[in-house]
Coordinates of C-alpha atoms and ligand atoms in Angstrom, one line a residue:
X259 CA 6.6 26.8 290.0
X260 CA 8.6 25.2 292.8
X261 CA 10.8 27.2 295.9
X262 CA 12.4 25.2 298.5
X263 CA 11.5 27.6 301.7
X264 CA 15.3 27.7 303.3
X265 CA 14.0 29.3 306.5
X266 CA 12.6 25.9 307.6
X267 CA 13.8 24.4 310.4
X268 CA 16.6 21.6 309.2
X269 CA 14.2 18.9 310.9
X270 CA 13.9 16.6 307.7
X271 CA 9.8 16.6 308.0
X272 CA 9.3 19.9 308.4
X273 CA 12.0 20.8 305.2
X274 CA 9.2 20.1 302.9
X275 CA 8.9 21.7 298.9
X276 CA 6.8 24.2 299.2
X277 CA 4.5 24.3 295.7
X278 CA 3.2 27.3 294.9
X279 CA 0.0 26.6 292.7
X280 CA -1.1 28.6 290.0
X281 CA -4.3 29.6 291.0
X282 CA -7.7 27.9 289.4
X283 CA -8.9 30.2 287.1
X284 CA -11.0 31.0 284.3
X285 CA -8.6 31.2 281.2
X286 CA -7.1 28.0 282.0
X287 CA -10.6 26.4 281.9
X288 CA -12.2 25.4 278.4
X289 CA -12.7 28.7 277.0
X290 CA -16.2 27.5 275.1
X291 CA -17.9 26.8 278.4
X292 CA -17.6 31.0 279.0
X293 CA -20.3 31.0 275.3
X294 CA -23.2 28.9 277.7
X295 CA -26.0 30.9 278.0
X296 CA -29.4 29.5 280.0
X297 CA -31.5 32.4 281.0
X298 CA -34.4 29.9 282.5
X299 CA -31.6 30.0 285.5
X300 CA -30.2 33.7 285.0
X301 CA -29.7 37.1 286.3
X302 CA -33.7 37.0 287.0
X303 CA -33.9 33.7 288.5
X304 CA -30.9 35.0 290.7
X305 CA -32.1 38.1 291.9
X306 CA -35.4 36.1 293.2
X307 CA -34.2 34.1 294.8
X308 CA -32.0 37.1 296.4
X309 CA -35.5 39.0 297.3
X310 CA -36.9 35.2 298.6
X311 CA -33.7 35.1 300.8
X312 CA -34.6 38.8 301.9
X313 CA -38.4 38.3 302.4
X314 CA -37.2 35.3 304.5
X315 CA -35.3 37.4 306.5
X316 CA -38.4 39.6 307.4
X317 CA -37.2 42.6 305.5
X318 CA -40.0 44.9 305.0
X319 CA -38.5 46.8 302.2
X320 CA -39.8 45.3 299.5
X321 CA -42.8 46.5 297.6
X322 CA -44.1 43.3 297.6
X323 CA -44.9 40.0 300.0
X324 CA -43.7 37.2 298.0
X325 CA -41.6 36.1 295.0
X326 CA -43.9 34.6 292.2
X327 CA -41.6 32.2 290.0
X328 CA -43.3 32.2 286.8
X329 CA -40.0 31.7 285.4
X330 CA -39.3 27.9 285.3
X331 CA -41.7 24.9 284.4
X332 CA -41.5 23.8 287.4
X333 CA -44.9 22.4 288.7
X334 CA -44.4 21.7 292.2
X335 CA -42.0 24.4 293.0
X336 CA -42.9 25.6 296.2
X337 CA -45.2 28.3 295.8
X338 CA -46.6 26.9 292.9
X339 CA -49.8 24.5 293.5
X340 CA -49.8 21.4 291.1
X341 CA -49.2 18.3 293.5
X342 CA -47.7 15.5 292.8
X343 CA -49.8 12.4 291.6
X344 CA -50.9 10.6 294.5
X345 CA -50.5 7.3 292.0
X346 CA -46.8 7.8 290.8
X347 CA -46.1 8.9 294.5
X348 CA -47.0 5.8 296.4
X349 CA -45.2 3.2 293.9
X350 CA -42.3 5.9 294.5
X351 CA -43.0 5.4 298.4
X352 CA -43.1 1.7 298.3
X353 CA -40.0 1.3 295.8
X354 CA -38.0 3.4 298.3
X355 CA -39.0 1.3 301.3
X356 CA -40.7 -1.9 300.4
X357 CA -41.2 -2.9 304.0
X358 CA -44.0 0.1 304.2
X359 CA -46.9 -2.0 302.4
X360 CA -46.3 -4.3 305.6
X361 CA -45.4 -1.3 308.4
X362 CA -48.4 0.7 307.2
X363 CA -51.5 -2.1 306.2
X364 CA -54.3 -0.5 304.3
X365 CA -52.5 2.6 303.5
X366 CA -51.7 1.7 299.8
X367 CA -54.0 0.6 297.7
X368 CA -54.2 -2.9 296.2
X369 CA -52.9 -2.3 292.7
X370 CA -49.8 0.3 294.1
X371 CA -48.4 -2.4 296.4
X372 CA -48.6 -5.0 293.5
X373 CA -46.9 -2.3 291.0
X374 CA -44.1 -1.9 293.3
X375 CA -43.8 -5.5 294.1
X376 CA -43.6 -6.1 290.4
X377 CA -41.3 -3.5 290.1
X378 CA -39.2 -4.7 292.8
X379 CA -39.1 -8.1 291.4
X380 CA -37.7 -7.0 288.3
X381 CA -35.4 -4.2 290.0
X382 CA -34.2 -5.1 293.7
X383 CA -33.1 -2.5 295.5
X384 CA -33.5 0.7 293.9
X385 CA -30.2 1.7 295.6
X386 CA -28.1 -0.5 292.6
X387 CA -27.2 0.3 289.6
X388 CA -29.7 -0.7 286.8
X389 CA -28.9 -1.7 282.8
X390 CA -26.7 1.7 281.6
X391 CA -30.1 1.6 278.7
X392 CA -32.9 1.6 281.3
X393 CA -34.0 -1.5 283.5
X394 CA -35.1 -3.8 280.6
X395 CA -38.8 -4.3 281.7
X396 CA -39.3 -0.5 282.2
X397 CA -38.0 0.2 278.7
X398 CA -40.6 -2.5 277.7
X399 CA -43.2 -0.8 279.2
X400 CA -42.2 2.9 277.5
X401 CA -43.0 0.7 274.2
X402 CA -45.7 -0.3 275.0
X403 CA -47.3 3.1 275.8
X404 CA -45.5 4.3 272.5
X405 CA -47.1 1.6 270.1
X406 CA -50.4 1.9 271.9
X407 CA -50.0 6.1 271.2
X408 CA -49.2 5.4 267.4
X409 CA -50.1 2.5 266.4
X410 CA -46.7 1.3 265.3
X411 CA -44.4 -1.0 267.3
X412 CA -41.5 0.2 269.5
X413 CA -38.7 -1.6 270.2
X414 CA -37.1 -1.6 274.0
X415 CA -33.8 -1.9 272.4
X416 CA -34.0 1.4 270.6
X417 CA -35.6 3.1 274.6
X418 CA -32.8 4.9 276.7
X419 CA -33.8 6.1 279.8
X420 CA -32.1 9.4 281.2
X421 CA -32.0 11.9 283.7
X422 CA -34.7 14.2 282.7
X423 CA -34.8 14.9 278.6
X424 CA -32.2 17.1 279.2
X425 CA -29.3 14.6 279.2
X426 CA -30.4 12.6 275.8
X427 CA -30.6 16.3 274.8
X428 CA -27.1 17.0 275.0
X429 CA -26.1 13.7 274.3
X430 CA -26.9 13.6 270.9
X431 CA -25.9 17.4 270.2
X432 CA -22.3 15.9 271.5
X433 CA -22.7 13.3 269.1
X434 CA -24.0 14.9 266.2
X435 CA -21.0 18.0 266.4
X436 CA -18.0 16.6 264.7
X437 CA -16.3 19.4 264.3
X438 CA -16.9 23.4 264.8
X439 CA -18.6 23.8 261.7
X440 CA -21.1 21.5 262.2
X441 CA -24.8 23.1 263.0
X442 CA -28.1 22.5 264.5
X443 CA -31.5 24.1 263.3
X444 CA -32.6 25.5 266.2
X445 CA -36.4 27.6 266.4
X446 CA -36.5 30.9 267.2
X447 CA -37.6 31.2 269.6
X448 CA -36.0 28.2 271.3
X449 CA -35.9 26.4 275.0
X450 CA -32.3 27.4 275.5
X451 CA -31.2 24.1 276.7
X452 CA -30.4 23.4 272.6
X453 CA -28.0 26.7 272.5
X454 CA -26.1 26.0 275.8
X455 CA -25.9 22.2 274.9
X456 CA -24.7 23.4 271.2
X457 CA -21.9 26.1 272.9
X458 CA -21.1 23.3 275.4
X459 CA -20.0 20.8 272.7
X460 CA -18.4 23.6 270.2
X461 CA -21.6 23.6 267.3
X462 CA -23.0 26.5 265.6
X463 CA -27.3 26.8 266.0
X464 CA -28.8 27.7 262.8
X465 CA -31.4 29.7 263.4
X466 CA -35.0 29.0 262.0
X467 CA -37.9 31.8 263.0
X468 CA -41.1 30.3 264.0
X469 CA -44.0 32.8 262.6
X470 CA -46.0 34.8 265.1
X471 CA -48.5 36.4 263.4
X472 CA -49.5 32.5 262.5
X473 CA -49.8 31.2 266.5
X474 CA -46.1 30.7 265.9
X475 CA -46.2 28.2 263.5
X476 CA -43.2 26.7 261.9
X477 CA -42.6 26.7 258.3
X478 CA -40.4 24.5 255.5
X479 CA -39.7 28.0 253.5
X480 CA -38.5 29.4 257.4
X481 CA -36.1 26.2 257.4
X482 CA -34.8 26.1 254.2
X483 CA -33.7 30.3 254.4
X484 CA -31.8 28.9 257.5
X485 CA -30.3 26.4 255.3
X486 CA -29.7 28.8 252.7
X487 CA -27.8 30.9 255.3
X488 CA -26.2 28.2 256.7
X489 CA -24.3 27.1 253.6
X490 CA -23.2 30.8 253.4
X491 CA -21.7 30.9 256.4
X492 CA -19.9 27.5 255.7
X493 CA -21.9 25.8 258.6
X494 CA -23.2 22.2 257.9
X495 CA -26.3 20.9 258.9
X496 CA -26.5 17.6 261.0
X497 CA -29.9 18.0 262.5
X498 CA -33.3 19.8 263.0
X499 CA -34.8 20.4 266.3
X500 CA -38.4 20.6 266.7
X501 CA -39.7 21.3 270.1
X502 CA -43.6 20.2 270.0
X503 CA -45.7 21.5 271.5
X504 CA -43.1 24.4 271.2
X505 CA -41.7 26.0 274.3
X506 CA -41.7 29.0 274.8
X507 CA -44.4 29.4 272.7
X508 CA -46.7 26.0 273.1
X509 CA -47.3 25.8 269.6
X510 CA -48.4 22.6 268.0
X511 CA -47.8 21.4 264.6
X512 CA -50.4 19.8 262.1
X513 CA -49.9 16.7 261.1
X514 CA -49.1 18.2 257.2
X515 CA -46.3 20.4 258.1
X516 CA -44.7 17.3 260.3
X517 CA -44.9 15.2 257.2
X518 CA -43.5 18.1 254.7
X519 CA -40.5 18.3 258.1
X520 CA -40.1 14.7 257.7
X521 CA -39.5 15.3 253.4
X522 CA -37.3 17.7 254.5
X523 CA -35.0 15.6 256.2
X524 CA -35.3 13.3 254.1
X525 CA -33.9 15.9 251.1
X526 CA -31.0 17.3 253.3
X527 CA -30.1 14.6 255.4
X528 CA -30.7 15.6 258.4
X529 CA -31.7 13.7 262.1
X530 CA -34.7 15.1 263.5
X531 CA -34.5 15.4 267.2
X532 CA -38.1 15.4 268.0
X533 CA -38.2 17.3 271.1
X534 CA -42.0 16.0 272.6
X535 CA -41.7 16.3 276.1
X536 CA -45.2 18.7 276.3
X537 CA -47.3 16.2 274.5
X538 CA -49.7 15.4 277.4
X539 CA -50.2 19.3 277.8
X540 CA -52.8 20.1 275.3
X541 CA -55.6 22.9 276.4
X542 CA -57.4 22.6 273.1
X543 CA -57.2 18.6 272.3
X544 CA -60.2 18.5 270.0
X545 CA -58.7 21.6 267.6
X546 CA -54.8 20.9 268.2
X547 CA -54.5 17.2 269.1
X548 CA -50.6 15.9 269.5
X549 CA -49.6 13.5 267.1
X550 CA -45.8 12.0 267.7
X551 CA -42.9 12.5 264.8
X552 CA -42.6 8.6 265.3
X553 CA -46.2 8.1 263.8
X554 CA -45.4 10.4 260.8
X555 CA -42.1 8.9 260.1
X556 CA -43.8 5.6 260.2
X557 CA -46.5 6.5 258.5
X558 CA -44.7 7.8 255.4
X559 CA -42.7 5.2 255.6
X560 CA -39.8 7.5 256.0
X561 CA -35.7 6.3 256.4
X562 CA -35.0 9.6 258.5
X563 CA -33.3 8.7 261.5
X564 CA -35.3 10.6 264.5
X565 CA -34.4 11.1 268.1
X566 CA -37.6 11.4 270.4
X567 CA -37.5 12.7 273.5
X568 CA -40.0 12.8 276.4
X569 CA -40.4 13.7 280.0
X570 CA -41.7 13.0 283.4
X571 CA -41.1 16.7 284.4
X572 CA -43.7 18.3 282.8
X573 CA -47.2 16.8 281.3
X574 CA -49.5 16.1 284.3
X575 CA -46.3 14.3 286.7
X576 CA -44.2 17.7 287.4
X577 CA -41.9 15.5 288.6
X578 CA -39.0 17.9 287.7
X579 CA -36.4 16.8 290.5
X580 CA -37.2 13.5 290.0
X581 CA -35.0 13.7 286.7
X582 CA -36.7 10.8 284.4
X583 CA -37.0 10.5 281.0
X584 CA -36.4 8.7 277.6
X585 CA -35.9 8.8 274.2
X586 CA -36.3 6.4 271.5
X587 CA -34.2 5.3 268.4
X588 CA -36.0 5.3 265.1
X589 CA -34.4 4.2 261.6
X590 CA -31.1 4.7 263.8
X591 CA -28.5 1.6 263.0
X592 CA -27.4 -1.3 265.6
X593 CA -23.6 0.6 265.1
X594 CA -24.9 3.8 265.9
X595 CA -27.2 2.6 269.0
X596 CA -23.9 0.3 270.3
X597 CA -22.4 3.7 270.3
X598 CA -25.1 5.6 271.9
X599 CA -25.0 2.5 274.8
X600 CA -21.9 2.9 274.9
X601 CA -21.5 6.3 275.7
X602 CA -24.5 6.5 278.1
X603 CA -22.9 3.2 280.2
X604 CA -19.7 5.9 281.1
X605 CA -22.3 7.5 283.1
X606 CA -23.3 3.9 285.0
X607 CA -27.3 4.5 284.7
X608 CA -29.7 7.2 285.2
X609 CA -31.4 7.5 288.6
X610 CA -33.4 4.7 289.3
X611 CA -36.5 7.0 291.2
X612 CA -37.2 8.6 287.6
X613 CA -36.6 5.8 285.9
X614 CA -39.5 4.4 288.2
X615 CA -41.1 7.8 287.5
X616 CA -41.2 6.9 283.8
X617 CA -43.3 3.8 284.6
X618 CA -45.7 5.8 286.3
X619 CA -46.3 8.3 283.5
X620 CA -46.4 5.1 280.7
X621 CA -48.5 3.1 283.1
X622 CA -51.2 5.4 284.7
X623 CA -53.6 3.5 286.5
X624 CA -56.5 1.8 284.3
X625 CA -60.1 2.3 284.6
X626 CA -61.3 -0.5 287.4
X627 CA -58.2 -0.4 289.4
X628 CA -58.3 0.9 292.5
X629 CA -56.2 3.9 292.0
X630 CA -57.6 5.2 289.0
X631 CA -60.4 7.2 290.4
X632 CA -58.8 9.2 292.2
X633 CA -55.5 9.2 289.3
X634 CA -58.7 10.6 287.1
X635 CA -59.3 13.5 289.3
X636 CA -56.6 14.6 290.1
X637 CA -55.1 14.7 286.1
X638 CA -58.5 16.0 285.2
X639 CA -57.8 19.1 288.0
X640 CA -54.3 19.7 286.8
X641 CA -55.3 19.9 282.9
X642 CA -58.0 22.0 283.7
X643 CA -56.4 24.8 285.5
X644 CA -53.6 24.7 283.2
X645 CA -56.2 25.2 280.3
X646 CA -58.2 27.9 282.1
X647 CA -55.4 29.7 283.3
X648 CA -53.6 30.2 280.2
X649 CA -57.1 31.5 278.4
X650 CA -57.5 33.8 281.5
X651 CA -54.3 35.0 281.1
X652 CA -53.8 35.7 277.5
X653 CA -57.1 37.7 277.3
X654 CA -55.8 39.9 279.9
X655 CA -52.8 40.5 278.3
X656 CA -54.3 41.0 274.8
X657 CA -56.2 43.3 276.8
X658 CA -53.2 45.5 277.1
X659 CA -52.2 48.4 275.2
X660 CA -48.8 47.4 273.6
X661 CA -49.3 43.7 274.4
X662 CA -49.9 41.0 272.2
X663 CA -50.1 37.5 272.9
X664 CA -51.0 33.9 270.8
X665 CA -52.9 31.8 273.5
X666 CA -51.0 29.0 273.6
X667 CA -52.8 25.5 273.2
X668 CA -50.0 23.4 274.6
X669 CA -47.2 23.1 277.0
X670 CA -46.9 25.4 279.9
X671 CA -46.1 29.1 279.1
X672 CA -47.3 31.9 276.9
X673 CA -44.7 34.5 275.1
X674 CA -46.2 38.1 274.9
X675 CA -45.2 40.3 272.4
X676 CA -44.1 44.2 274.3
X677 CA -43.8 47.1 272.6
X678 CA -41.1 48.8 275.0
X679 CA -41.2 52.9 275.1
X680 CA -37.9 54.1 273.2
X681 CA -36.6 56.0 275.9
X682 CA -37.2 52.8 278.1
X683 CA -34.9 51.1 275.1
X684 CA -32.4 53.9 275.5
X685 CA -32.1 53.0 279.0
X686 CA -31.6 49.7 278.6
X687 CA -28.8 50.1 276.2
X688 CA -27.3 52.6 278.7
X689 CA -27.5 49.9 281.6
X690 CA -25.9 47.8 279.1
X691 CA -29.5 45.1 279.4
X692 CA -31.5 43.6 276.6
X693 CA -34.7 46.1 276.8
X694 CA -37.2 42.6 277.2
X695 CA -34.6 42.3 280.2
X696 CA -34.9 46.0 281.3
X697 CA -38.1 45.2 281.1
X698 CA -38.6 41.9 283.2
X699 CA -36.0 43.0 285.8
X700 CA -38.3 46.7 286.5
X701 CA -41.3 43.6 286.9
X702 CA -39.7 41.5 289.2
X703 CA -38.4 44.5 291.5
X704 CA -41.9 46.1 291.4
X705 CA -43.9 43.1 291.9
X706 CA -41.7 40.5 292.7
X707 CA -43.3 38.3 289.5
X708 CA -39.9 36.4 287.9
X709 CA -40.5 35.8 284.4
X710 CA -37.5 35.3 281.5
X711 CA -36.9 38.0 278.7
X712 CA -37.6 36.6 275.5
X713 CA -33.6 37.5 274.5
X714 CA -32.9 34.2 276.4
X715 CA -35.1 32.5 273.8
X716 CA -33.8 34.6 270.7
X717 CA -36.3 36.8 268.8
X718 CA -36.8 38.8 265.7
X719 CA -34.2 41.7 265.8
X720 CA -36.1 44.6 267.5
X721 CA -39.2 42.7 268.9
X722 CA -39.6 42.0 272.6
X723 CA -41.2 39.2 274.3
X724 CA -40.9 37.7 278.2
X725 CA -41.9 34.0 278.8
X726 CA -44.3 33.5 281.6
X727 CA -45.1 30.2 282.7
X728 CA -49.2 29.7 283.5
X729 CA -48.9 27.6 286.6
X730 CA -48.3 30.3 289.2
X731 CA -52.0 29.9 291.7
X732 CA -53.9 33.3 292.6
X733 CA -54.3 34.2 289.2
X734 CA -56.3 36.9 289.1
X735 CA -54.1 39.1 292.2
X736 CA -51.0 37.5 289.8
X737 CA -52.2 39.2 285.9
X738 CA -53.3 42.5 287.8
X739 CA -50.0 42.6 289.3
X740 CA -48.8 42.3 285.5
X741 CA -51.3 44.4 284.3
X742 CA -50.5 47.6 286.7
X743 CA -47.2 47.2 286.6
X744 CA -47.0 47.7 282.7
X745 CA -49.4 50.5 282.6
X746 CA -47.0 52.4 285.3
X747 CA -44.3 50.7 283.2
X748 CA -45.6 52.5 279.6
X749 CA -46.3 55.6 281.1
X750 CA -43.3 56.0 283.3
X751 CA -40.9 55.5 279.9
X752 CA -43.6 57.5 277.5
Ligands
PLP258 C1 -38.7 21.8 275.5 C2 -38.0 21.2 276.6 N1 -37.1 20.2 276.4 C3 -36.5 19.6 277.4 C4 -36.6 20.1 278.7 C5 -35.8 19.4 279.8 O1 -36.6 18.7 280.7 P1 -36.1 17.6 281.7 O2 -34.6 17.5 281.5 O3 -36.5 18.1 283.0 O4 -36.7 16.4 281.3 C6 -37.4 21.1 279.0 C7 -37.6 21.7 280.4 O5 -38.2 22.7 280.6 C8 -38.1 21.7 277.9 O6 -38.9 22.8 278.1

């Protein structure tokens, strides 16, 4: 709308059209962003870092001393205690400031200043932009730690590096949703980055339920009722999504029940988007070893067209902020893949520290180099702790009345099943909160422990979980902080 403001002085620069704006608000925004949900980063998360602030602040009102974030997998979060690689951080040093390996002599070892010379050599300046893909001889390198994993070739052309798995993620889900009746199989329970990414780009999730009372294994017969259900609904299926080791509940799959996934596919048509981005956190390798969706396809000599995706924010890097990551083409045409390039060159390139991140994690140090020794250790320290806190923690919980909990042998988190009191439920409803987030909010304000309610996952109608991630240090004060609170929890609600 438009006024011309006649009170103005007649001077001819000051009679100016005054423009009265309609204000920026919601309804005129797109109306599907309002269906994004990601409860990793929600009303939990929030309050935290509210009582951090507050605790900060020297407020002595709180019943507890510190905010534990067991909410995110997010190693080296302050207040966590994984460290960063000493390896991946000096060629990160080095590729930031080259001049260092001169300005500081004998402070890097040998092989880190040659990686980041030949890094730089192939680079420049890691303040240009790179290839939209990935700089070339990085991409080559990601093959060659994929081939030497499976013992099938990779192609650099079919390697895309991104920001963190999170943007091939979405990338694809854009892709694959033609239209609003286009679906996703998603597990249930599910990292929710799949059901934001899905709302984001207009597509229906089609749920699939991973089985609990079978360490939360997933199952063809679980797939195909989702299929079943989605045809009902008029949804169709473009893609399955399989998150191994699974996350939230750090399942793994055998290899027999990736290859009967793979038939599957192959018998609806679908894309498998391989989400693999825990496969270097196993606690258990010997029983539950990781073996890549790449290896099976090839294997069976399958035609399914598969999406992998992995990480350099979790596994033993937890280089989270960095945001590096890849995914690789399999069985995916040179159309399709122009198209992919094309739409990841709009965004220029991904950053080029994770992209250097990503040749970190593909090419650890090797036993006789100076670095590895101390690479060795310090991945040795990190699986270990992961491993024993996780047991630690799931026997306490089992330990529980009310509490059940599959001890996860992979990825970062375990998923306890709660039996919640029904007047606790009542009160929920009557607060208008899921009663796992009833639950998880009366944790955090009594023991300032952040955790995520297994609603932002999705669940079985009337079960209850929360998601706890096991990298939180102090263990022991940590689960009996957990432990009296739902005692006083149970018996408060009985
Ligand atoms: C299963 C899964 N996939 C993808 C991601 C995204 O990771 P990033 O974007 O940091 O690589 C995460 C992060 O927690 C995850 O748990």
């Amino acid at each position: 709308m438009v006024l011309l403001i006649s009170c103005l002085p007649r001077s001819s620069h000051l009679l100016r059209r005054a423009v009265i704006m309609r204000p920026l608000t919601l309804d005129v925004l797109n109306q599907q962003l309002q269906e994004v949900q990601y409860a990793v980063r929600g009303e939990l998360a929030i309050k935290a870092e509210l009582y951090r602030e507050q605790l900060k602040s020297g407020s002595q009102s709180l019943p507890f001393d510190k905010v534990i974030s067991s909410n995110i997998g997010n190693p080296q979060q302050k207040g966590l205690d994984q460290p960063p690689i000493t390896f991946t951080r000096q060629v990160a040093a080095l590729s930031e400031w080259p001049a260092l390996a001169e300005l500081a002599p004998g402070v890097f070892p040998p092989d880190v200043v040659a990686r980041a010379k030949e890094l730089y050599d192939e680079i420049g300046s890691i303040g240009a932009y790179s290839h939209s893909q990935g700089v070339p001889f990085i991409r080559k390198n990601v093959a060659k730690f994929i081939s030497d994993r499976d013992g099938f070739p990779a192609d650099p052309d079919n390697i895309f590096l991104t920001a963190g798995a999170s943007a091939g993620v979405s990338l694809l889900i854009n892709m694959l949703i033609t239209d609003p009746s286009a679906g996703i199989l998603i597990p249930i329970p599910q990292y929710p980055l799949y059901t934001a990414a899905l709302a984001q780009h207009h597509g229906r999730a089609i749920p699939y339920y991973l089985d609990e009372s079978r360490g939360w294994s997933t199952s063809v017969a679980s797939i195909e009722a989702g299929l079943a259900q989605a045809r009902k609904d008029g949804t169709s299926p473009k893609a399955l999504v399989i998150i191994n080791p699974g996350n939230p509940t750090g399942a793994l799959l055998t290899r027999d029940t990736m290859a009967d996934l793979v038939k599957l596919c192959e018998e609806h048509s679908l894309v498998l988007l391989a989400d693999e981005v825990y496969q270097n956190n196993l606690h258990r390798a010997a029983e539950h070893p990781f073996t890549s969706f790449k290896k099976v396809v090839r294997e069976l000599q399958s035609p399914i067209p598969l999406v992998s995706f992995h990480s350099i924010s979790k596994g033993v890097s937890g280089e989270c902020g960095r945001r590096g990551g890849y995914f690789e083409l399999t069985n995916i045409s040179a159309e399709v893949r122009a198209l992919v390039y094309k739409l990841v060159s709009v965004g220029l390139c991904p950053p080029l520290s994770g992209q250097i991140g990503v040749d970190s994690m593909v090419r650890p140090p090797k036993e006789g180099e100076p670095s590895f020794a101390l690479w060795k250790k310090e991945t040795d320290t990190i699986h270990a702790a992961l491993a024993s806190r996780t047991q630690l923690m799931a026997a306490r919980l089992n330990a529980l009345p009310g509490v059940s909990c599959v001890e996860s042998p992979g990825a970062l988190y375990l998923f306890p099943k709660i039996d919640i009191p029904s007047k606790a439920v009542e009160a929920a409803v009557a607060a208008g909160k899921e009663p796992d987030a009833f639950y998880a909010l009366a944790l955090l304000d009594d023991t300032g422990i952040c955790t995520v309610p297994g609603s932002g996952f999705g669940q079985k109608e009337g079960e209850w979980h929360y998601r706890l991630t096991c990298l939180c240090p102090g263990v022991e004060d940590y689960v009996g902080k957990l432990e009296r609170f739902h005692l006083k929890f149970t018996e408060k609600w009985a």
